[in-house]
Amino acid sequence: MTTALPALTPLQNTLWLTLCGRALDNRLPHPVLGDRMADEIVREVGYDYGRLRIPSSSALYIAHRARKLDEIAQRFLTRHPGAIGLDLGAGLDSRALRIAPPPTAEWHDVDFPEVVEARRQLLPDGARPHDLAADVTDPACLDGLPSHRTAVIVADGLIAFLFLEELIALVNRLVGHFPTGEIAFNGYSRFAAWAQKRVAVGGTSPASPGSPASTTPGSPNTGTPG
């Protein structure tokens, strides 16, 4: 028996690539990340990850970059236990379960409403302390979030799907909303194009979203807003 999930767009469906990559890493004798939740979700949904043809090198890359962002968030929350945490374009990631934010912190996973609904069906409460249904390109996406607390903001692969202007606008909104904090993004435009092709609905590959910004694979760009 499989779980019936909301219909996702081709862009939203790219979440399966990173989820399955983390699941495949978990099945290794010595996993890099050890994301058991990702493995459980893939099995529960019965997702045919074989059709994605994820090379072992890509699964390791996905696991390494997730682990690096986990470490960045954990270190920040250790120094600032009362901080806000944001995971932009969280997909079905259970980062909060892996990093275990202190009870004084406030962790938010941000993604499209359809993805948030899927998260609510598949992830336990402990893996999603606060889900925020929003498009990160929407100027109002941060409305309702506290603006007086320091913040750590991570995004795993998201920026590869943004136009450069959208990325600049997003960073400006984050810097303008939170007084201090740390930003850690990673992305890779060729990886994004490959991801969209792999999960395309009906065998049709969606067009790449323009010329997205990119960073060096496995080396998140970090910065301090404010």
Short mmCIF file of C-alpha atoms in Angstrom, two decimals:
data_model
loop_
_atom_site.label_atom_id
_atom_site.label_comp_id
_atom_site.label_asym_id
_atom_site.label_seq_id
_atom_site.Cartn_x
_atom_site.Cartn_y
_atom_site.Cartn_z
CA MET A 1 0.00 0.00 0.00
CA THR A 2 1.34 3.42 -0.94
CA THR A 3 0.56 6.89 0.37
CA ALA A 4 -1.51 9.18 -1.87
CA LEU A 5 0.31 12.50 -2.12
CA PRO A 6 -0.68 15.90 -3.57
CA ALA A 7 0.05 16.41 -7.27
CA LEU A 8 3.40 18.14 -7.64
CA THR A 9 4.75 20.24 -10.49
CA PRO A 10 7.91 19.11 -12.34
CA LEU A 11 9.92 21.63 -10.34
CA GLN A 12 8.47 20.41 -7.04
CA ASN A 13 9.08 16.81 -8.08
CA THR A 14 12.82 17.41 -8.05
CA LEU A 15 12.60 16.86 -4.28
CA TRP A 16 12.60 13.11 -5.03
CA LEU A 17 16.11 13.23 -6.40
CA THR A 18 17.67 14.58 -3.22
CA LEU A 19 15.43 12.43 -1.03
CA CYS A 20 16.35 9.25 -2.93
CA GLY A 21 20.01 10.25 -2.93
CA ARG A 22 19.96 10.47 0.86
CA ALA A 23 18.04 7.17 1.05
CA LEU A 24 20.62 5.41 -1.14
CA ASP A 25 23.42 6.80 1.02
CA ASN A 26 21.66 5.38 4.08
CA ARG A 27 21.78 1.90 2.53
CA LEU A 28 25.55 1.94 2.23
CA PRO A 29 27.61 -0.06 4.75
CA HIS A 30 29.19 3.22 5.91
CA PRO A 31 26.78 6.08 5.03
CA VAL A 32 27.94 9.68 4.88
CA LEU A 33 24.72 11.16 6.27
CA GLY A 34 22.77 8.16 7.57
CA ASP A 35 19.33 9.69 6.88
CA ARG A 36 17.06 6.81 7.93
CA MET A 37 13.97 8.98 7.60
CA ALA A 38 14.63 9.53 3.89
CA ASP A 39 14.95 5.77 3.42
CA GLU A 40 11.71 5.14 5.32
CA ILE A 41 9.79 7.66 3.19
CA VAL A 42 11.02 6.18 -0.09
CA ARG A 43 9.95 2.73 1.07
CA GLU A 44 6.58 3.94 2.43
CA VAL A 45 5.66 5.79 -0.75
CA GLY A 46 7.00 3.01 -2.95
CA TYR A 47 8.80 5.55 -5.09
CA ASP A 48 10.57 4.00 -8.07
CA TYR A 49 13.96 5.58 -7.50
CA GLY A 50 15.51 3.30 -10.10
CA ARG A 51 14.07 5.40 -12.90
CA LEU A 52 16.10 8.37 -11.67
CA ARG A 53 19.31 6.44 -12.39
CA ILE A 54 21.17 8.18 -9.59
CA PRO A 55 24.91 7.44 -9.89
CA SER A 56 26.63 6.51 -6.65
CA SER A 57 28.75 9.65 -7.03
CA SER A 58 25.60 11.82 -7.06
CA ALA A 59 24.16 10.06 -4.01
CA LEU A 60 27.40 10.73 -2.14
CA TYR A 61 27.41 14.37 -3.30
CA ILE A 62 23.83 14.81 -2.09
CA ALA A 63 24.70 13.25 1.28
CA HIS A 64 27.89 15.29 1.71
CA ARG A 65 26.23 18.63 1.00
CA ALA A 66 23.33 17.83 3.36
CA ARG A 67 25.80 16.88 6.07
CA LYS A 68 27.75 20.11 5.57
CA LEU A 69 24.60 22.22 5.91
CA ASP A 70 23.59 20.22 8.99
CA GLU A 71 26.96 21.02 10.56
CA ILE A 72 26.65 24.73 9.77
CA ALA A 73 23.17 24.91 11.30
CA GLN A 74 24.17 22.89 14.37
CA ARG A 75 27.22 25.04 15.09
CA PHE A 76 25.18 28.22 14.77
CA LEU A 77 22.40 26.95 17.06
CA THR A 78 24.98 25.86 19.62
CA ARG A 79 26.32 29.43 19.70
CA HIS A 80 22.83 31.00 19.47
CA PRO A 81 20.30 28.64 21.10
CA GLY A 82 17.53 31.23 20.82
CA ALA A 83 17.90 31.70 17.06
CA ILE A 84 15.47 31.25 14.20
CA GLY A 85 16.36 28.50 11.73
CA LEU A 86 15.12 28.41 8.14
CA ASP A 87 15.45 25.63 5.59
CA LEU A 88 14.42 27.15 2.25
CA GLY A 89 13.03 24.73 -0.31
CA ALA A 90 13.10 21.97 2.30
CA GLY A 91 11.30 19.36 0.18
CA LEU A 92 10.92 16.16 2.21
CA ASP A 93 14.11 16.71 4.16
CA SER A 94 14.00 15.96 7.89
CA ARG A 95 16.93 18.21 8.77
CA ALA A 96 15.39 19.24 12.10
CA LEU A 97 15.38 15.59 13.17
CA ARG A 98 19.06 15.25 12.32
CA ILE A 99 20.30 18.46 13.92
CA ALA A 100 17.90 18.45 16.93
CA PRO A 101 17.52 22.24 17.46
CA PRO A 102 17.39 23.25 21.13
CA PRO A 103 13.88 23.93 22.48
CA THR A 104 14.72 27.63 22.69
CA ALA A 105 15.30 27.80 18.92
CA GLU A 106 12.54 28.04 16.31
CA TRP A 107 13.09 25.93 13.19
CA HIS A 108 11.02 26.54 10.03
CA ASP A 109 10.95 24.42 6.86
CA VAL A 110 9.82 26.51 3.88
CA ASP A 111 8.38 25.14 0.64
CA PHE A 112 5.40 25.32 -1.70
CA PRO A 113 1.98 24.53 -0.13
CA GLU A 114 1.75 21.21 -2.03
CA VAL A 115 5.14 20.13 -0.71
CA VAL A 116 4.23 21.18 2.82
CA GLU A 117 1.10 19.04 2.58
CA ALA A 118 3.28 16.08 1.52
CA ARG A 119 5.60 16.78 4.47
CA ARG A 120 2.63 16.68 6.85
CA GLN A 121 1.62 13.29 5.48
CA LEU A 122 5.06 11.69 5.51
CA LEU A 123 7.16 13.29 8.25
CA PRO A 124 6.59 13.00 12.03
CA ASP A 125 6.14 16.16 14.05
CA GLY A 126 9.68 15.99 15.41
CA ALA A 127 11.07 16.20 11.88
CA ARG A 128 9.07 19.31 11.03
CA PRO A 129 8.71 21.65 14.06
CA HIS A 130 7.26 24.44 11.90
CA ASP A 131 6.24 24.10 8.25
CA LEU A 132 5.87 27.34 6.30
CA ALA A 133 3.90 27.03 3.07
CA ALA A 134 5.34 29.74 0.84
CA ASP A 135 7.10 30.42 -2.44
CA VAL A 136 10.53 31.79 -1.56
CA THR A 137 10.30 34.20 -4.52
CA ASP A 138 7.17 35.79 -3.00
CA PRO A 139 8.06 39.12 -1.33
CA ALA A 140 5.67 38.19 1.50
CA CYS A 141 7.24 34.78 2.22
CA LEU A 142 8.86 35.98 5.46
CA ASP A 143 5.76 37.70 6.82
CA GLY A 144 4.86 36.34 10.22
CA LEU A 145 8.39 35.28 11.11
CA PRO A 146 10.05 37.06 14.05
CA SER A 147 12.33 39.84 12.85
CA HIS A 148 14.17 40.57 16.11
CA ARG A 149 16.09 37.28 16.47
CA THR A 150 19.31 36.15 14.86
CA ALA A 151 18.85 33.51 12.17
CA VAL A 152 20.64 30.66 10.45
CA ILE A 153 19.33 30.09 6.93
CA VAL A 154 20.17 27.08 4.78
CA ALA A 155 19.07 26.01 1.31
CA ASP A 156 20.12 22.71 -0.24
CA GLY A 157 20.21 23.11 -4.02
CA LEU A 158 17.47 25.74 -4.14
CA ILE A 159 19.47 28.53 -5.74
CA ALA A 160 20.17 26.44 -8.83
CA PHE A 161 16.46 26.83 -9.68
CA LEU A 162 16.33 30.61 -9.25
CA PHE A 163 16.97 33.39 -11.71
CA LEU A 164 19.85 35.57 -10.59
CA GLU A 165 17.43 38.45 -9.96
CA GLU A 166 15.27 36.19 -7.78
CA LEU A 167 18.29 35.09 -5.77
CA ILE A 168 19.42 38.68 -5.21
CA ALA A 169 15.91 39.69 -4.15
CA LEU A 170 15.68 36.72 -1.77
CA VAL A 171 19.00 37.49 -0.10
CA ASN A 172 18.03 41.15 0.24
CA ARG A 173 14.76 40.14 1.92
CA LEU A 174 16.57 37.84 4.33
CA VAL A 175 19.16 40.48 5.19
CA GLY A 176 16.44 43.08 5.64
CA HIS A 177 14.24 40.86 7.82
CA PHE A 178 16.74 39.44 10.32
CA PRO A 179 19.12 41.68 12.30
CA THR A 180 22.06 39.23 12.27
CA GLY A 181 22.77 35.65 11.33
CA GLU A 182 24.35 33.30 8.85
CA ILE A 183 23.35 32.12 5.37
CA ALA A 184 24.54 28.85 3.80
CA PHE A 185 23.32 28.00 0.31
CA ASN A 186 24.57 25.51 -2.23
CA GLY A 187 23.52 24.87 -5.78
CA TYR A 188 24.73 23.72 -9.14
CA SER A 189 23.02 24.70 -12.39
CA ARG A 190 23.98 21.56 -14.34
CA PHE A 191 22.79 19.42 -11.43
CA ALA A 192 19.49 21.30 -11.44
CA ALA A 193 18.95 20.71 -15.15
CA TRP A 194 19.73 17.01 -14.71
CA ALA A 195 17.36 16.80 -11.73
CA GLN A 196 14.47 18.33 -13.65
CA LYS A 197 15.04 15.95 -16.54
CA ARG A 198 15.09 12.90 -14.27
CA VAL A 199 11.81 13.65 -12.50
CA ALA A 200 9.93 15.20 -15.43
CA VAL A 201 6.27 14.24 -15.55
CA GLY A 202 5.10 12.26 -18.56
CA GLY A 203 8.59 11.90 -19.94
CA THR A 204 8.79 15.58 -20.91
CA SER A 205 11.74 17.50 -19.60
CA PRO A 206 10.73 20.97 -18.36
CA ALA A 207 12.75 23.91 -19.51
CA SER A 208 15.53 25.06 -17.26
CA PRO A 209 14.49 28.21 -15.36
CA GLY A 210 16.63 30.64 -17.28
CA SER A 211 20.24 31.01 -16.21
CA PRO A 212 20.25 30.19 -12.51
CA ALA A 213 22.97 31.20 -10.16
CA SER A 214 25.41 28.45 -9.26
CA THR A 215 28.08 27.68 -6.70
CA THR A 216 30.83 25.11 -6.49
CA PRO A 217 29.35 21.63 -5.78
CA GLY A 218 29.77 20.53 -2.19
CA SER A 219 31.05 23.92 -1.05
CA PRO A 220 28.14 25.96 0.32
CA ASN A 221 28.41 29.71 0.02
CA THR A 222 28.03 31.27 3.43
CA GLY A 223 27.53 34.84 4.47
CA THR A 224 26.43 36.95 7.36
CA PRO A 225 23.35 39.15 6.84
CA GLY A 226 23.27 42.53 8.36
#
